[in-house]
Short mmCIF file of C-alpha atoms and ligand atoms in Angstrom, two decimals:
data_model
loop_
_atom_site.label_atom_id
_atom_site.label_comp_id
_atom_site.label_asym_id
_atom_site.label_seq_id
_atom_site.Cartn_x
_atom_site.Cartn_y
_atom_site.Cartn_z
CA UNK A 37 82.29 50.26 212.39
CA UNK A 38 85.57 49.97 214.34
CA UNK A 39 86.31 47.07 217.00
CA UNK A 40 85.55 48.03 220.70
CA UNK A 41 89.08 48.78 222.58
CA UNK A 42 89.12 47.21 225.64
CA UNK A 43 90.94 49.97 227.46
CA UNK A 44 87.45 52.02 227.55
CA UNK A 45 85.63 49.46 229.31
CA UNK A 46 87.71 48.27 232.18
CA UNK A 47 85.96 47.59 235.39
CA UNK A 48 87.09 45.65 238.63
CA UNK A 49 87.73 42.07 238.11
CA UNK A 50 85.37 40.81 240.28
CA UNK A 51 81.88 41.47 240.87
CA UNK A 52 79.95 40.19 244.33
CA UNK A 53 77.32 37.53 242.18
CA UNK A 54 75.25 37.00 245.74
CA UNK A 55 74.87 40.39 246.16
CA UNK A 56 71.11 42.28 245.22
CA UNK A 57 72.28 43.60 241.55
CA UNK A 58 69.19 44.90 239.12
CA UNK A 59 68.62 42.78 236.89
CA UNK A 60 65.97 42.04 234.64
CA UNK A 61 64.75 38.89 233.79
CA UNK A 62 61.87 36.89 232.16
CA UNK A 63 60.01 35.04 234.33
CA UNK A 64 59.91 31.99 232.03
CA UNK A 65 61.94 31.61 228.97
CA UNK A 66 59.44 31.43 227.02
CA UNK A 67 58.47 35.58 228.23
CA UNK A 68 62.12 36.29 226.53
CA UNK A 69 62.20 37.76 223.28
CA UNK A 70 65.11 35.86 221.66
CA UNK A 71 65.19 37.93 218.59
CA UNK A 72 66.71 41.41 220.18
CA UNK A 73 69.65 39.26 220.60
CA UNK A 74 69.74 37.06 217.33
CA UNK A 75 68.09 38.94 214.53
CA UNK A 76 68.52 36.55 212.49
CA UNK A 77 66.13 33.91 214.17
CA UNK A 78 62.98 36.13 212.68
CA UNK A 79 63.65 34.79 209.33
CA UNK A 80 66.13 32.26 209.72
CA UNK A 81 65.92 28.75 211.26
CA UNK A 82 69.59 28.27 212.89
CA UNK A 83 68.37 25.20 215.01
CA UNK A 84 65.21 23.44 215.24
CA UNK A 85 63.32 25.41 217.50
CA UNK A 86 66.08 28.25 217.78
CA UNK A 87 66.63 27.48 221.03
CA UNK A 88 70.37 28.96 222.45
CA UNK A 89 72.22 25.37 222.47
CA UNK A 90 75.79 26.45 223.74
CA UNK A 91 76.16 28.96 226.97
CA UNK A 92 79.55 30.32 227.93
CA UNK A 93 79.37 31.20 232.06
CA UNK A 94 81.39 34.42 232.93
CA UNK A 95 82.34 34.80 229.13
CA UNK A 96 84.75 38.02 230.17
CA UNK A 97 85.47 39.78 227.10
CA UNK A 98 83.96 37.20 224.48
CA UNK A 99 86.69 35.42 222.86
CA UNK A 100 85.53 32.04 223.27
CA UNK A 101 82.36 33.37 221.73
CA UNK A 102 84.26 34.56 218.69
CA UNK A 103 85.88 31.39 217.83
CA UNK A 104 82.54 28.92 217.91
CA UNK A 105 80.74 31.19 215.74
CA UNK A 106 82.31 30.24 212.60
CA UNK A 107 82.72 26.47 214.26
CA UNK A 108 79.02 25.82 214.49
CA UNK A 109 76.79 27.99 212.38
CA UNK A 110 73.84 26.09 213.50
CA UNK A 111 74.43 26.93 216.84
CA UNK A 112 73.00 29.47 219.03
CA UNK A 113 75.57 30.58 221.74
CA UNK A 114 75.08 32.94 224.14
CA UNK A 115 77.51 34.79 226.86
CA UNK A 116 76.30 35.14 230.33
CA UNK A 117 78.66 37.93 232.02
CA UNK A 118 78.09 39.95 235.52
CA UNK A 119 79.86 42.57 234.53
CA UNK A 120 77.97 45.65 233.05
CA UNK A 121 81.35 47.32 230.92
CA UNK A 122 82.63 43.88 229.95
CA UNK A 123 79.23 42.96 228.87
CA UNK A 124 79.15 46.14 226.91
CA UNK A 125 82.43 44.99 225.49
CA UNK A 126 81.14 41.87 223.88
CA UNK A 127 78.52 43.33 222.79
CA UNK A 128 80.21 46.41 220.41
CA UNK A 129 82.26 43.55 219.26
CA UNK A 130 79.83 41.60 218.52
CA UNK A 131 77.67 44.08 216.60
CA UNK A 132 80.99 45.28 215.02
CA UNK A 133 81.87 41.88 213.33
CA UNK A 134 78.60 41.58 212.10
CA UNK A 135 78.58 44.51 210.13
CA UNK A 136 82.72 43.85 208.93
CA UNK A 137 81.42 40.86 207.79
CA UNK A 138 77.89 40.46 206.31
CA UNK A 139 76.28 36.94 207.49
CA UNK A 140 78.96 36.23 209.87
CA UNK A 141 78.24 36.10 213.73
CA UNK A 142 74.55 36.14 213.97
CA UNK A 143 74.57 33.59 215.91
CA UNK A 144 76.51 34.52 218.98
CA UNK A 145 75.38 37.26 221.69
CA UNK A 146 75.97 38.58 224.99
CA UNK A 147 73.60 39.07 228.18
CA UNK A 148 74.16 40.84 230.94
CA UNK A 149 73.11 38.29 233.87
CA UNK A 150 73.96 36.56 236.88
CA UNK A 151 74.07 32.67 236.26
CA UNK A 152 73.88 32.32 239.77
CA UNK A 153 70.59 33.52 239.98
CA UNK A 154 68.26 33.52 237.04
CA UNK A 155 69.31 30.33 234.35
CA UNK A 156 65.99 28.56 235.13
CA UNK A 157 64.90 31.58 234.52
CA UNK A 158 66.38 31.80 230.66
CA UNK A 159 66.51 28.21 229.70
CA UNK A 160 64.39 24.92 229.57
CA UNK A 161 65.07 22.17 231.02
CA UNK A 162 67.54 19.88 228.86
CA UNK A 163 68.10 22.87 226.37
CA UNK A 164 71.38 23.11 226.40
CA UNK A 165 74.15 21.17 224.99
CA UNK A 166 77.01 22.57 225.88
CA UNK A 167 78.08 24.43 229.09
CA UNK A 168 81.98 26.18 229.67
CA UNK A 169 83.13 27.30 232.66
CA UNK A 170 86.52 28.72 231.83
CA UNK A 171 88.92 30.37 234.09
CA UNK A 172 86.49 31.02 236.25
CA UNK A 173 86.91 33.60 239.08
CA UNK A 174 88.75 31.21 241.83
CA UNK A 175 88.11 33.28 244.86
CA UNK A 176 90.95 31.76 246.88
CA UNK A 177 89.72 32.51 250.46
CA UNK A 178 87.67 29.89 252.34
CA UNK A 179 85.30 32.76 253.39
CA UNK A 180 84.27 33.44 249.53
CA UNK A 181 84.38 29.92 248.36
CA UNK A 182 80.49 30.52 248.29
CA UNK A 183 80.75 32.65 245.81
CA UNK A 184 82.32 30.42 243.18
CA UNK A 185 80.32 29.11 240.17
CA UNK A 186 80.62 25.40 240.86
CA UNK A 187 78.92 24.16 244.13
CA UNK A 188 76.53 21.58 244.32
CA UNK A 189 73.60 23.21 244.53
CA UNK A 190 74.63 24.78 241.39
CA UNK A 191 75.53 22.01 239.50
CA UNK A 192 71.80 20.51 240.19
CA UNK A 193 70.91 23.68 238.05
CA UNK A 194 73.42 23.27 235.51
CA UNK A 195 72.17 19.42 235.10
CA UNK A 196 68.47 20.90 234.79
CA UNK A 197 68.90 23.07 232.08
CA UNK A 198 71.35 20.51 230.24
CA UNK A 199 70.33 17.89 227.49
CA UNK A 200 71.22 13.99 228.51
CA UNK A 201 74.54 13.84 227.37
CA UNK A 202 75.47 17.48 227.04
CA UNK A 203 78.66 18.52 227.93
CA UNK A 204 80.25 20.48 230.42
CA UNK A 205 83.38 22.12 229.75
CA UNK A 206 85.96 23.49 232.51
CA UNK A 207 89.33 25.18 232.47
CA UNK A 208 91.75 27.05 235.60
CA UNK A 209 94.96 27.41 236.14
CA UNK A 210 94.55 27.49 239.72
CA UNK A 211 94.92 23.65 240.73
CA UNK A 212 92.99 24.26 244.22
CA UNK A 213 89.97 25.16 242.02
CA UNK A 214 90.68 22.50 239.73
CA UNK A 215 90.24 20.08 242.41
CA UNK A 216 87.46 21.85 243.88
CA UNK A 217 85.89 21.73 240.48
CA UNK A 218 86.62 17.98 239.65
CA UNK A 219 85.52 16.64 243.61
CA UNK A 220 82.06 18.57 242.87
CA UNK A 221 81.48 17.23 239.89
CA UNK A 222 82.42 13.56 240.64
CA UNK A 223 79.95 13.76 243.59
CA UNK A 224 76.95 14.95 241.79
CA UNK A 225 74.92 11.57 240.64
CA UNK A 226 74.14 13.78 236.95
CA UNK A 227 77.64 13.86 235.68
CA UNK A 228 80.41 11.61 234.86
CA UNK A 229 83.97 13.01 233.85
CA UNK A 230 84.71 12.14 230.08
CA UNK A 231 88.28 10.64 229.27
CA UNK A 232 91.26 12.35 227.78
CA UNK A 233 91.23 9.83 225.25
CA UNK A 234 87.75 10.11 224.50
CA UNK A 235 88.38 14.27 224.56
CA UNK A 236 91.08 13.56 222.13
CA UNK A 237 88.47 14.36 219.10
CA UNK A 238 86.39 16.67 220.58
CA UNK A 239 87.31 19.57 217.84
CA UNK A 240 86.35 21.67 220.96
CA UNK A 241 88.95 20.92 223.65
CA UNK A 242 91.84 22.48 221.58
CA UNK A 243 90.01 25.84 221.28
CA UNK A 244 89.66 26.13 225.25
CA UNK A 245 93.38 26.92 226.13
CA UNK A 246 93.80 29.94 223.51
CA UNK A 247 90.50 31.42 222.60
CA UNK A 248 89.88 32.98 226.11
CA UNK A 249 91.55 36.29 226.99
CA UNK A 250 92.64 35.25 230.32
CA UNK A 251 93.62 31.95 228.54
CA UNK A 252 96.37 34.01 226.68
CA UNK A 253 96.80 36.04 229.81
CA UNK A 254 97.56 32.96 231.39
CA UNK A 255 100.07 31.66 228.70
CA UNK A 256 101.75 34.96 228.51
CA UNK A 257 102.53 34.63 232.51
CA UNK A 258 103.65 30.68 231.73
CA UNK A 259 100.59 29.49 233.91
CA UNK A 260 99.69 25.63 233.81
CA UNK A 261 96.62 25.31 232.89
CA UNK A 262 94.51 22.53 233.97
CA UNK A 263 91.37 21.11 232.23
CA UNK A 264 88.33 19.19 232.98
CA UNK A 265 85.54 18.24 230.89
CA UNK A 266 82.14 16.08 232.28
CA UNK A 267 78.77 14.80 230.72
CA UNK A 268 75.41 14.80 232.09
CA UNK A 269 74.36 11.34 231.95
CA UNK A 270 71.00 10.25 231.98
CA UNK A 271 68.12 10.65 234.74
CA UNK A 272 67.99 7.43 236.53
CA UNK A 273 64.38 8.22 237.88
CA UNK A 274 62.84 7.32 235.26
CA UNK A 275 64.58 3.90 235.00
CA UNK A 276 62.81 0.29 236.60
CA UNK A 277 64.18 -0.93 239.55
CA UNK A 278 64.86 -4.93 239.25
N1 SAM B 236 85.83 33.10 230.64
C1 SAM B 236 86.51 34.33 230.42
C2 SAM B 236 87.91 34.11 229.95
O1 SAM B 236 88.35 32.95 229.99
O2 SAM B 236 88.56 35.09 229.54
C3 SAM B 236 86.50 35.24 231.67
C4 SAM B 236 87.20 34.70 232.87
S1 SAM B 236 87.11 35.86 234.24
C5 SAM B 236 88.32 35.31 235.31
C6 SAM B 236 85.57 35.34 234.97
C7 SAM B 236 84.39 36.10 234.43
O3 SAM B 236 83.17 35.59 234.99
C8 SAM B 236 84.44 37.57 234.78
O4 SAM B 236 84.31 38.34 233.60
C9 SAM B 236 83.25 37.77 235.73
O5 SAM B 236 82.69 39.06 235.65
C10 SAM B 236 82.31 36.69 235.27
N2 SAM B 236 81.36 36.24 236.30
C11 SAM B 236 81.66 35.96 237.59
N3 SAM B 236 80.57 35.58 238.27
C12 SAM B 236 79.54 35.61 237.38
C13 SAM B 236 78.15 35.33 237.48
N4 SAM B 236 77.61 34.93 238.63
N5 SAM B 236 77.39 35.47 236.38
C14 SAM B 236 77.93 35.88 235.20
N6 SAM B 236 79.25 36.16 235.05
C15 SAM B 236 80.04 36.03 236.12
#
């Protein structure tokens, strides 16, 4: 089995994520069955309760996906992407590398979703440990800013399904959404932005400027690129008051 060529599964580079799409969805994530997208998970334990642990938003054509695999075999990761052809995509490639190489990639998958809508939908609360968020569509006109990823009603979502302490990653080379991104985050009382120096040996980081196709598409056009990476921190609610 060949690799997919992304020339037969082009499709308009942006997709309206408030419109009415069909999708289908479980109504708790405990109604999803897992296994259709990890085989493996019916006789294998990856993680301790095979939960998905790492969730790429808007994954485009899957590279980021691709390079954790071999990174974190314990891992569950999962795509979320609008998209029906680029989901497609990531999916032949994914089911393509499995079979190139036997026991690789089992633990990484696509789903054809919108994150806007249905995460609570997938995931438990505090499941996750990792979030990205990279080049995300920047939708430059004031009219459509509702439309990108990061607002704050959003991020109370994101913060829901995240474990204390997970991490959110984030990457643009469009500085206005850079900003946008950072002022969002820096408002919301569940996350704190992490350091350079402490993102200094986070084997991660590295992998976020390259591993992305519109990350090369970016470097090929010389395109800064600007990143920004946050933590949920703990919920104070449950803390005394002195
Ligand atoms: N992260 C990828 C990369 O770096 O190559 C793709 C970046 S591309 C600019 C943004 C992607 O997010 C597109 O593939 C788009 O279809 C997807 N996307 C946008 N809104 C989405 C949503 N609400 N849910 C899932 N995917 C979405």
């Amino acid at each position: 089995m060949s690799l997919p060529q992304k020339k037969y599964y082009r499709q308009r580079a942006h997709s309206n994520p408030i419109a009415d799409h069909c999708f289908e969805y479980p109504a708790s994530p405990d109604d999803y069955d897992w296994s259709t997208l990890y085989p493996i998970i019916k006789t294998n334990t990856l993680n301790k309760n095979n939960f998905v642990e790492f969730l790429d938003v808007g994954c485009g054509y899957g590279g980021l996906l691709v390079t954790l695999s071999p990174m974190f075999k314990e891992s569950l990761i999962l795509g979320l992407e609008i998209r029906v052809k680029v989901s497609d995509y990531v999916n032949d490639r994914i089911q393509a590398l499995r079979k190139q190489n036997e026991n690789e990639y089992q633990n990484i998958a696509v789903l054809r979703t919108n994150a806007m809508k249905y995460l609570p939908n997938f995931f438990r609360k505090g499941q996750l440990k990792k979030m990205f968020f990279l080049y995300p569509d920047p939708h430059f006109k004031k009219a459509k800013h509702k439309w990108r990823i990061i607002n704050k009603w959003l991020l109370s979502e994101y913060a829901y399904v995240l474990a204390e302490q997970g991490i959110v990653y984030t990457i643009t080379d469009v500085k206005d959404l850079h900003e946008w991104m950072v002022s969002h985050f820096e408002e919301h009382p569940l996350f704190e932005r992490i350091s350079d120096d402490e993102l200094e040996s986070d084997i991660i980081v590295e992998k976020l400027f390259e591993s992305t196709e519109e990350g090369q598409k970016v470097t090929r056009n010389n395109g800064e690129k600007f990143l920004a990476v946050f933590r949920r921190v703990c919920d104070k609610i449950n803390q005394k008051v002195t």
